[in-house]
């Protein structure tokens, strides 16, 4: 049976945990970035009037609700705010207005250099 | 059969329509003698359905995302991909999008990867209809860097 060198296994595990954290950090960046298109001006609860592109910060609840956790070889990054899915996926009102998706988690996953950390662990082991 | 091996959006539309036989709702065009057609459309600029058109039942909107994306892979590679969203909207509050999503996912070639977004359920507070989005990711190239 193939068995990893314990030192290398420890290194890879640490890199994986760090990569999950990097995705969460990127999710915070995505939420705060004024990059999201929206078809209309909006007056936010905090009094700001915003147009497009915009960030996704009003009360700050969504940003504060971002979390990450690692269990074994599984990692999860998510948002606990009860309206997070509506923001992430977008929705259509009964009147026919489309509110576009603002996929802050999906873009965090693609934008974060999560694989770079794991690649570095491999490179360190091989050199 | 593979329905996602090229960028033939009209072909995709027709094949998705076949996969959703009996599930699709209707678009009605008042300006065209109330002509009724299956409620499935390719929407390039988030402008569908056009004003005046009424929708009943399940609507499916295919949205090609314009930019190819490049993502890093282990081994110093780069994946080049394009994405297409398929948005399911249920205008009948007594039905759901579940059967339609399952029908399309089951119809797709297994060699293609896709993300299934969260199902957005109707909320009186928000005033929204039920919807769900599938994003198909087509790999159009791979390159090793350095």
PDB file of C-alpha atoms in Angstrom:
ATOM      1  CA  UNK A   1       0.000   0.000   0.000  1.00  0.00           C
ATOM      2  CA  UNK A   2       1.265   3.469  -0.922  1.00  0.00           C
ATOM      3  CA  UNK A   3       1.976   5.603   2.116  1.00  0.00           C
ATOM      4  CA  UNK A   4       2.925   9.263   2.124  1.00  0.00           C
ATOM      5  CA  UNK A   5       5.981  10.401   4.024  1.00  0.00           C
ATOM      6  CA  UNK A   6       4.428  11.773   7.285  1.00  0.00           C
ATOM      7  CA  UNK A   7       6.341  15.030   6.924  1.00  0.00           C
ATOM      8  CA  UNK A   8       5.036  15.511   3.374  1.00  0.00           C
ATOM      9  CA  UNK A   9       1.498  14.551   4.421  1.00  0.00           C
ATOM     10  CA  UNK A  10       1.641  17.148   7.180  1.00  0.00           C
ATOM     11  CA  UNK A  11       2.883  19.730   4.705  1.00  0.00           C
ATOM     12  CA  UNK A  12       0.108  18.969   2.189  1.00  0.00           C
ATOM     13  CA  UNK A  13      -2.572  19.017   4.919  1.00  0.00           C
ATOM     14  CA  UNK A  14      -1.366  22.391   6.147  1.00  0.00           C
ATOM     15  CA  UNK A  15      -1.346  23.735   2.586  1.00  0.00           C
ATOM     16  CA  UNK A  16      -4.902  22.488   2.042  1.00  0.00           C
ATOM     17  CA  UNK A  17      -6.153  24.152   5.240  1.00  0.00           C
ATOM     18  CA  UNK A  18      -4.437  27.364   4.224  1.00  0.00           C
ATOM     19  CA  UNK A  19      -5.958  27.172   0.730  1.00  0.00           C
ATOM     20  CA  UNK A  20      -9.480  27.019   2.218  1.00  0.00           C
ATOM     21  CA  UNK A  21      -8.687  30.069   4.340  1.00  0.00           C
ATOM     22  CA  UNK A  22      -7.396  31.863   1.252  1.00  0.00           C
ATOM     23  CA  UNK A  23     -10.725  31.273  -0.501  1.00  0.00           C
ATOM     24  CA  UNK A  24     -12.600  32.746   2.491  1.00  0.00           C
ATOM     25  CA  UNK A  25     -10.318  35.784   2.481  1.00  0.00           C
ATOM     26  CA  UNK A  26     -10.953  36.195  -1.235  1.00  0.00           C
ATOM     27  CA  UNK A  27     -14.726  35.970  -0.588  1.00  0.00           C
ATOM     28  CA  UNK A  28     -14.424  38.962   1.776  1.00  0.00           C
ATOM     29  CA  UNK A  29     -12.573  40.794  -0.992  1.00  0.00           C
ATOM     30  CA  UNK A  30     -15.239  39.872  -3.557  1.00  0.00           C
ATOM     31  CA  UNK A  31     -18.085  41.150  -1.354  1.00  0.00           C
ATOM     32  CA  UNK A  32     -16.287  44.470  -0.808  1.00  0.00           C
ATOM     33  CA  UNK A  33     -15.232  44.959  -4.431  1.00  0.00           C
ATOM     34  CA  UNK A  34     -17.291  47.458  -6.486  1.00  0.00           C
ATOM     35  CA  UNK A  35     -17.465  45.050  -9.406  1.00  0.00           C
ATOM     36  CA  UNK A  36     -21.069  43.798  -9.457  1.00  0.00           C
ATOM     37  CA  UNK A  37     -23.481  44.984 -12.103  1.00  0.00           C
ATOM     38  CA  UNK A  38     -27.035  45.918 -11.199  1.00  0.00           C
ATOM     39  CA  UNK A  39     -29.715  47.309 -13.513  1.00  0.00           C
ATOM     40  CA  UNK A  40     -31.079  50.013 -11.205  1.00  0.00           C
ATOM     41  CA  UNK A  41     -30.069  52.561  -8.597  1.00  0.00           C
ATOM     42  CA  UNK A  42     -30.773  51.372  -5.069  1.00  0.00           C
ATOM     43  CA  UNK A  43     -31.133  53.162  -1.780  1.00  0.00           C
ATOM     44  CA  UNK A  44     -29.559  50.947   0.819  1.00  0.00           C
ATOM     45  CA  UNK A  45     -30.620  50.493   4.431  1.00  0.00           C
ATOM     46  CA  UNK A  46     -27.485  52.371   5.453  1.00  0.00           C
ATOM     47  CA  UNK A  47     -28.707  55.380   3.443  1.00  0.00           C
ATOM     48  CA  UNK A  48     -26.235  55.080   0.578  1.00  0.00           C
ATOM     49  CA  UNK A  49     -27.537  55.410  -2.966  1.00  0.00           C
ATOM     50  CA  UNK A  50     -25.649  53.040  -5.216  1.00  0.00           C
ATOM     51  CA  UNK A  51     -25.636  52.395  -8.943  1.00  0.00           C
ATOM     52  CA  UNK A  52     -23.621  49.978 -11.043  1.00  0.00           C
ATOM     53  CA  UNK A  53     -21.101  48.477 -10.655  1.00  0.00           C
ATOM     54  CA  UNK A  54     -21.311  48.217  -6.877  1.00  0.00           C
ATOM     55  CA  UNK A  55     -20.065  46.281  -3.883  1.00  0.00           C
ATOM     56  CA  UNK A  56     -22.358  44.006  -1.859  1.00  0.00           C
ATOM     57  CA  UNK A  57     -21.975  45.723   1.484  1.00  0.00           C
ATOM     58  CA  UNK A  58     -24.960  47.406   3.125  1.00  0.00           C
ATOM     59  CA  UNK A  59     -25.251  46.521   6.811  1.00  0.00           C
ATOM     60  CA  UNK A  60     -22.130  44.349   6.610  1.00  0.00           C
ATOM     61  CA  UNK A  61     -24.073  41.253   7.723  1.00  0.00           C
ATOM     62  CA  UNK A  62     -23.252  39.254   4.590  1.00  0.00           C
ATOM     63  CA  UNK A  63     -19.535  39.966   4.941  1.00  0.00           C
ATOM     64  CA  UNK A  64     -19.567  39.060   8.633  1.00  0.00           C
ATOM     65  CA  UNK A  65     -21.429  35.826   7.894  1.00  0.00           C
ATOM     66  CA  UNK A  66     -18.690  34.430   5.641  1.00  0.00           C
ATOM     67  CA  UNK A  67     -16.986  31.390   7.133  1.00  0.00           C
ATOM     68  CA  UNK A  68     -14.676  28.527   6.292  1.00  0.00           C
ATOM     69  CA  UNK A  69     -14.053  25.163   7.881  1.00  0.00           C
ATOM     70  CA  UNK A  70     -11.964  22.091   7.175  1.00  0.00           C
ATOM     71  CA  UNK A  71     -12.782  18.540   8.196  1.00  0.00           C
ATOM     72  CA  UNK A  72     -10.264  15.963   7.098  1.00  0.00           C
ATOM     73  CA  UNK A  73      -9.803  16.285   3.350  1.00  0.00           C
ATOM     74  CA  UNK A  74     -12.983  18.312   2.927  1.00  0.00           C
ATOM     75  CA  UNK A  75     -13.150  22.094   3.042  1.00  0.00           C
ATOM     76  CA  UNK A  76     -16.155  24.409   2.994  1.00  0.00           C
ATOM     77  CA  UNK A  77     -16.484  28.134   2.433  1.00  0.00           C
ATOM     78  CA  UNK A  78     -19.918  29.708   2.764  1.00  0.00           C
ATOM     79  CA  UNK A  79     -22.101  32.548   3.984  1.00  0.00           C
ATOM     80  CA  UNK A  80     -24.595  32.163   6.829  1.00  0.00           C
ATOM     81  CA  UNK A  81     -26.745  35.249   6.182  1.00  0.00           C
ATOM     82  CA  UNK A  82     -30.261  34.000   5.404  1.00  0.00           C
ATOM     83  CA  UNK A  83     -30.422  36.037   2.183  1.00  0.00           C
ATOM     84  CA  UNK A  84     -26.970  34.979   0.951  1.00  0.00           C
ATOM     85  CA  UNK A  85     -28.353  32.550  -1.653  1.00  0.00           C
ATOM     86  CA  UNK A  86     -30.600  35.271  -3.112  1.00  0.00           C
ATOM     87  CA  UNK A  87     -27.617  37.590  -3.548  1.00  0.00           C
ATOM     88  CA  UNK A  88     -25.355  34.843  -4.885  1.00  0.00           C
ATOM     89  CA  UNK A  89     -27.819  33.318  -7.355  1.00  0.00           C
ATOM     90  CA  UNK A  90     -29.954  36.343  -8.235  1.00  0.00           C
ATOM     91  CA  UNK A  91     -33.722  36.124  -8.518  1.00  0.00           C
ATOM     92  CA  UNK A  92     -36.768  37.226 -10.494  1.00  0.00           C
ATOM     93  CA  UNK A  93     -39.592  39.181  -8.895  1.00  0.00           C
ATOM     94  CA  UNK A  94     -43.219  38.262  -9.466  1.00  0.00           C
ATOM     95  CA  UNK A  95     -43.418  41.494 -11.473  1.00  0.00           C
ATOM     96  CA  UNK A  96     -40.768  40.205 -13.885  1.00  0.00           C
ATOM     97  CA  UNK A  97     -37.729  42.197 -12.762  1.00  0.00           C
ATOM     98  CA  UNK A  98     -34.474  40.255 -12.830  1.00  0.00           C
ATOM     99  CA  UNK A  99     -32.044  40.896  -9.987  1.00  0.00           C
ATOM    100  CA  UNK A 100     -28.735  39.632 -11.346  1.00  0.00           C
ATOM    101  CA  UNK A 101     -26.583  37.115  -9.545  1.00  0.00           C
ATOM    102  CA  UNK A 102     -23.536  38.309  -7.615  1.00  0.00           C
ATOM    103  CA  UNK A 103     -21.655  35.033  -7.192  1.00  0.00           C
ATOM    104  CA  UNK A 104     -19.149  36.173  -4.585  1.00  0.00           C
ATOM    105  CA  UNK A 105     -18.314  32.603  -3.474  1.00  0.00           C
ATOM    106  CA  UNK A 106     -17.902  31.188  -6.950  1.00  0.00           C
ATOM    107  CA  UNK A 107     -15.607  34.019  -8.003  1.00  0.00           C
ATOM    108  CA  UNK A 108     -13.675  33.704  -4.741  1.00  0.00           C
ATOM    109  CA  UNK A 109     -13.051  30.065  -5.586  1.00  0.00           C
ATOM    110  CA  UNK A 110     -11.752  30.874  -9.059  1.00  0.00           C
ATOM    111  CA  UNK A 111      -9.839  34.047  -8.147  1.00  0.00           C
ATOM    112  CA  UNK A 112      -8.043  32.801  -5.018  1.00  0.00           C
ATOM    113  CA  UNK A 113      -4.657  31.231  -5.615  1.00  0.00           C
ATOM    114  CA  UNK A 114      -5.704  28.139  -3.677  1.00  0.00           C
ATOM    115  CA  UNK A 115      -3.801  25.701  -5.843  1.00  0.00           C
ATOM    116  CA  UNK A 116      -0.608  27.752  -5.652  1.00  0.00           C
ATOM    117  CA  UNK A 117      -0.200  26.829  -1.984  1.00  0.00           C
ATOM    118  CA  UNK A 118      -0.605  23.129  -2.683  1.00  0.00           C
ATOM    119  CA  UNK A 119       1.688  23.377  -5.701  1.00  0.00           C
ATOM    120  CA  UNK A 120       4.271  25.060  -3.473  1.00  0.00           C
ATOM    121  CA  UNK A 121       4.087  22.152  -1.013  1.00  0.00           C
ATOM    122  CA  UNK A 122       4.765  19.714  -3.872  1.00  0.00           C
ATOM    123  CA  UNK A 123       7.579  21.885  -5.203  1.00  0.00           C
ATOM    124  CA  UNK A 124       9.183  22.148  -1.750  1.00  0.00           C
ATOM    125  CA  UNK A 125       9.090  18.383  -1.393  1.00  0.00           C
ATOM    126  CA  UNK A 126      10.544  17.724  -4.826  1.00  0.00           C
ATOM    127  CA  UNK A 127      13.422  20.200  -4.605  1.00  0.00           C
TER     128      UNK A 127
ATOM    129  CA  UNK B   1     -25.096  12.191 -27.371  1.00  0.00           C
ATOM    130  CA  UNK B   2     -23.218  15.303 -26.376  1.00  0.00           C
ATOM    131  CA  UNK B   3     -25.065  18.581 -26.497  1.00  0.00           C
ATOM    132  CA  UNK B   4     -22.251  20.733 -25.094  1.00  0.00           C
ATOM    133  CA  UNK B   5     -19.276  20.067 -27.290  1.00  0.00           C
ATOM    134  CA  UNK B   6     -19.378  23.274 -29.310  1.00  0.00           C
ATOM    135  CA  UNK B   7     -20.734  26.789 -29.074  1.00  0.00           C
ATOM    136  CA  UNK B   8     -23.851  26.150 -31.114  1.00  0.00           C
ATOM    137  CA  UNK B   9     -26.336  27.898 -28.840  1.00  0.00           C
ATOM    138  CA  UNK B  10     -29.320  27.390 -31.116  1.00  0.00           C
ATOM    139  CA  UNK B  11     -28.528  23.675 -31.160  1.00  0.00           C
ATOM    140  CA  UNK B  12     -28.353  23.686 -27.362  1.00  0.00           C
ATOM    141  CA  UNK B  13     -31.652  25.472 -27.132  1.00  0.00           C
ATOM    142  CA  UNK B  14     -33.340  22.895 -29.325  1.00  0.00           C
ATOM    143  CA  UNK B  15     -31.882  19.957 -27.441  1.00  0.00           C
ATOM    144  CA  UNK B  16     -32.814  21.412 -24.052  1.00  0.00           C
ATOM    145  CA  UNK B  17     -36.329  21.948 -25.371  1.00  0.00           C
ATOM    146  CA  UNK B  18     -36.430  18.258 -26.310  1.00  0.00           C
ATOM    147  CA  UNK B  19     -35.193  17.255 -22.841  1.00  0.00           C
ATOM    148  CA  UNK B  20     -37.975  19.331 -21.275  1.00  0.00           C
ATOM    149  CA  UNK B  21     -40.820  17.924 -23.334  1.00  0.00           C
ATOM    150  CA  UNK B  22     -44.069  18.382 -21.418  1.00  0.00           C
ATOM    151  CA  UNK B  23     -42.503  20.599 -18.736  1.00  0.00           C
ATOM    152  CA  UNK B  24     -42.040  23.936 -20.514  1.00  0.00           C
ATOM    153  CA  UNK B  25     -44.496  26.763 -20.084  1.00  0.00           C
ATOM    154  CA  UNK B  26     -45.395  29.307 -22.747  1.00  0.00           C
ATOM    155  CA  UNK B  27     -44.535  32.777 -23.992  1.00  0.00           C
ATOM    156  CA  UNK B  28     -47.503  34.695 -25.398  1.00  0.00           C
ATOM    157  CA  UNK B  29     -46.894  37.587 -27.835  1.00  0.00           C
ATOM    158  CA  UNK B  30     -49.875  40.001 -27.704  1.00  0.00           C
ATOM    159  CA  UNK B  31     -48.431  42.082 -30.545  1.00  0.00           C
ATOM    160  CA  UNK B  32     -48.435  39.024 -32.771  1.00  0.00           C
ATOM    161  CA  UNK B  33     -52.052  37.803 -32.546  1.00  0.00           C
ATOM    162  CA  UNK B  34     -51.359  36.255 -29.132  1.00  0.00           C
ATOM    163  CA  UNK B  35     -49.037  33.739 -30.717  1.00  0.00           C
ATOM    164  CA  UNK B  36     -47.916  31.163 -28.154  1.00  0.00           C
ATOM    165  CA  UNK B  37     -44.522  29.434 -28.212  1.00  0.00           C
ATOM    166  CA  UNK B  38     -42.590  27.273 -25.713  1.00  0.00           C
ATOM    167  CA  UNK B  39     -41.032  29.444 -22.976  1.00  0.00           C
ATOM    168  CA  UNK B  40     -37.379  28.867 -23.807  1.00  0.00           C
ATOM    169  CA  UNK B  41     -35.005  31.566 -25.039  1.00  0.00           C
ATOM    170  CA  UNK B  42     -31.373  32.439 -25.616  1.00  0.00           C
ATOM    171  CA  UNK B  43     -30.741  35.723 -23.817  1.00  0.00           C
ATOM    172  CA  UNK B  44     -27.514  37.520 -24.700  1.00  0.00           C
ATOM    173  CA  UNK B  45     -28.047  40.797 -22.800  1.00  0.00           C
ATOM    174  CA  UNK B  46     -30.429  39.939 -19.957  1.00  0.00           C
ATOM    175  CA  UNK B  47     -33.275  41.391 -22.011  1.00  0.00           C
ATOM    176  CA  UNK B  48     -35.631  38.435 -22.265  1.00  0.00           C
ATOM    177  CA  UNK B  49     -38.577  38.207 -22.161  1.00  0.00           C
ATOM    178  CA  UNK B  50     -39.155  41.466 -24.004  1.00  0.00           C
ATOM    179  CA  UNK B  51     -41.750  43.890 -22.582  1.00  0.00           C
ATOM    180  CA  UNK B  52     -45.337  42.900 -23.282  1.00  0.00           C
ATOM    181  CA  UNK B  53     -44.653  39.191 -23.550  1.00  0.00           C
ATOM    182  CA  UNK B  54     -46.442  37.167 -20.901  1.00  0.00           C
ATOM    183  CA  UNK B  55     -45.002  34.003 -19.392  1.00  0.00           C
ATOM    184  CA  UNK B  56     -46.859  31.071 -17.885  1.00  0.00           C
ATOM    185  CA  UNK B  57     -45.431  28.000 -16.191  1.00  0.00           C
ATOM    186  CA  UNK B  58     -41.789  26.989 -16.510  1.00  0.00           C
ATOM    187  CA  UNK B  59     -39.487  29.407 -18.354  1.00  0.00           C
ATOM    188  CA  UNK B  60     -35.933  28.458 -19.344  1.00  0.00           C
ATOM    189  CA  UNK B  61     -33.413  31.142 -20.266  1.00  0.00           C
ATOM    190  CA  UNK B  62     -30.037  30.218 -21.771  1.00  0.00           C
ATOM    191  CA  UNK B  63     -27.381  32.840 -21.093  1.00  0.00           C
ATOM    192  CA  UNK B  64     -24.000  32.424 -22.798  1.00  0.00           C
ATOM    193  CA  UNK B  65     -21.420  34.147 -20.591  1.00  0.00           C
ATOM    194  CA  UNK B  66     -19.302  36.244 -22.848  1.00  0.00           C
ATOM    195  CA  UNK B  67     -15.747  35.888 -21.586  1.00  0.00           C
ATOM    196  CA  UNK B  68     -13.625  32.771 -21.585  1.00  0.00           C
ATOM    197  CA  UNK B  69     -12.021  32.290 -18.180  1.00  0.00           C
ATOM    198  CA  UNK B  70      -8.563  31.030 -17.400  1.00  0.00           C
ATOM    199  CA  UNK B  71      -7.916  29.140 -14.165  1.00  0.00           C
ATOM    200  CA  UNK B  72      -4.759  27.671 -12.703  1.00  0.00           C
ATOM    201  CA  UNK B  73      -4.330  23.941 -12.265  1.00  0.00           C
ATOM    202  CA  UNK B  74      -1.795  21.940 -10.294  1.00  0.00           C
ATOM    203  CA  UNK B  75       1.255  21.330 -12.468  1.00  0.00           C
ATOM    204  CA  UNK B  76       1.544  24.942 -13.658  1.00  0.00           C
ATOM    205  CA  UNK B  77      -1.215  24.494 -16.203  1.00  0.00           C
ATOM    206  CA  UNK B  78      -4.021  26.777 -17.288  1.00  0.00           C
ATOM    207  CA  UNK B  79      -7.537  25.652 -18.125  1.00  0.00           C
ATOM    208  CA  UNK B  80      -9.431  27.742 -20.662  1.00  0.00           C
ATOM    209  CA  UNK B  81     -13.166  27.437 -20.246  1.00  0.00           C
ATOM    210  CA  UNK B  82     -16.413  29.047 -21.345  1.00  0.00           C
ATOM    211  CA  UNK B  83     -19.601  28.990 -19.314  1.00  0.00           C
ATOM    212  CA  UNK B  84     -23.265  28.902 -20.200  1.00  0.00           C
ATOM    213  CA  UNK B  85     -25.997  29.546 -17.674  1.00  0.00           C
ATOM    214  CA  UNK B  86     -29.357  27.846 -17.903  1.00  0.00           C
ATOM    215  CA  UNK B  87     -31.862  29.649 -15.699  1.00  0.00           C
ATOM    216  CA  UNK B  88     -35.064  27.860 -14.721  1.00  0.00           C
ATOM    217  CA  UNK B  89     -37.930  30.105 -13.603  1.00  0.00           C
ATOM    218  CA  UNK B  90     -41.233  28.766 -12.360  1.00  0.00           C
ATOM    219  CA  UNK B  91     -44.077  31.267 -12.758  1.00  0.00           C
ATOM    220  CA  UNK B  92     -46.713  28.798 -11.540  1.00  0.00           C
ATOM    221  CA  UNK B  93     -46.647  28.973  -7.738  1.00  0.00           C
ATOM    222  CA  UNK B  94     -48.122  25.460  -7.523  1.00  0.00           C
ATOM    223  CA  UNK B  95     -45.180  23.879  -9.389  1.00  0.00           C
ATOM    224  CA  UNK B  96     -41.417  23.721  -8.921  1.00  0.00           C
ATOM    225  CA  UNK B  97     -38.302  23.699 -11.113  1.00  0.00           C
ATOM    226  CA  UNK B  98     -37.028  20.408  -9.690  1.00  0.00           C
ATOM    227  CA  UNK B  99     -38.196  18.050 -12.442  1.00  0.00           C
ATOM    228  CA  UNK B 100     -36.871  20.348 -15.146  1.00  0.00           C
ATOM    229  CA  UNK B 101     -33.435  20.720 -13.555  1.00  0.00           C
ATOM    230  CA  UNK B 102     -33.181  16.957 -13.149  1.00  0.00           C
ATOM    231  CA  UNK B 103     -34.299  16.365 -16.738  1.00  0.00           C
ATOM    232  CA  UNK B 104     -31.635  18.664 -18.175  1.00  0.00           C
ATOM    233  CA  UNK B 105     -28.849  17.413 -15.883  1.00  0.00           C
ATOM    234  CA  UNK B 106     -29.666  13.809 -16.810  1.00  0.00           C
ATOM    235  CA  UNK B 107     -29.654  14.698 -20.492  1.00  0.00           C
ATOM    236  CA  UNK B 108     -26.201  16.209 -20.534  1.00  0.00           C
ATOM    237  CA  UNK B 109     -23.095  14.343 -21.604  1.00  0.00           C
ATOM    238  CA  UNK B 110     -21.170  13.142 -18.542  1.00  0.00           C
ATOM    239  CA  UNK B 111     -17.904  14.515 -19.856  1.00  0.00           C
ATOM    240  CA  UNK B 112     -19.054  18.069 -19.191  1.00  0.00           C
ATOM    241  CA  UNK B 113     -18.811  19.627 -15.749  1.00  0.00           C
ATOM    242  CA  UNK B 114     -21.501  21.837 -14.322  1.00  0.00           C
ATOM    243  CA  UNK B 115     -22.398  23.765 -11.192  1.00  0.00           C
ATOM    244  CA  UNK B 116     -25.912  23.515  -9.853  1.00  0.00           C
ATOM    245  CA  UNK B 117     -26.789  26.699  -8.014  1.00  0.00           C
ATOM    246  CA  UNK B 118     -28.990  26.908  -4.947  1.00  0.00           C
ATOM    247  CA  UNK B 119     -32.730  26.670  -5.606  1.00  0.00           C
ATOM    248  CA  UNK B 120     -34.282  30.020  -4.801  1.00  0.00           C
ATOM    249  CA  UNK B 121     -37.707  29.400  -3.310  1.00  0.00           C
ATOM    250  CA  UNK B 122     -40.536  31.931  -3.492  1.00  0.00           C
ATOM    251  CA  UNK B 123     -40.601  34.456  -0.663  1.00  0.00           C
ATOM    252  CA  UNK B 124     -43.509  36.766   0.097  1.00  0.00           C
ATOM    253  CA  UNK B 125     -41.107  39.153   1.799  1.00  0.00           C
ATOM    254  CA  UNK B 126     -38.854  39.421  -1.271  1.00  0.00           C
ATOM    255  CA  UNK B 127     -41.680  38.933  -3.789  1.00  0.00           C
ATOM    256  CA  UNK B 128     -39.774  36.517  -5.987  1.00  0.00           C
ATOM    257  CA  UNK B 129     -40.676  33.447  -8.015  1.00  0.00           C
ATOM    258  CA  UNK B 130     -38.895  30.091  -7.719  1.00  0.00           C
ATOM    259  CA  UNK B 131     -35.717  29.815  -9.772  1.00  0.00           C
ATOM    260  CA  UNK B 132     -32.534  27.811 -10.115  1.00  0.00           C
ATOM    261  CA  UNK B 133     -29.458  28.180 -12.309  1.00  0.00           C
ATOM    262  CA  UNK B 134     -27.198  25.531 -13.770  1.00  0.00           C
ATOM    263  CA  UNK B 135     -23.850  26.667 -15.137  1.00  0.00           C
ATOM    264  CA  UNK B 136     -22.193  24.446 -17.716  1.00  0.00           C
ATOM    265  CA  UNK B 137     -18.442  24.682 -17.968  1.00  0.00           C
ATOM    266  CA  UNK B 138     -16.928  23.721 -21.304  1.00  0.00           C
ATOM    267  CA  UNK B 139     -13.186  23.237 -21.423  1.00  0.00           C
ATOM    268  CA  UNK B 140     -11.893  24.720 -24.658  1.00  0.00           C
ATOM    269  CA  UNK B 141      -8.176  24.406 -24.051  1.00  0.00           C
ATOM    270  CA  UNK B 142      -5.319  23.573 -21.696  1.00  0.00           C
ATOM    271  CA  UNK B 143      -1.840  25.006 -21.618  1.00  0.00           C
ATOM    272  CA  UNK B 144       1.229  24.344 -19.499  1.00  0.00           C
ATOM    273  CA  UNK B 145       2.985  27.515 -18.439  1.00  0.00           C
ATOM    274  CA  UNK B 146       6.721  27.858 -18.000  1.00  0.00           C
TER     275      UNK B 146
END
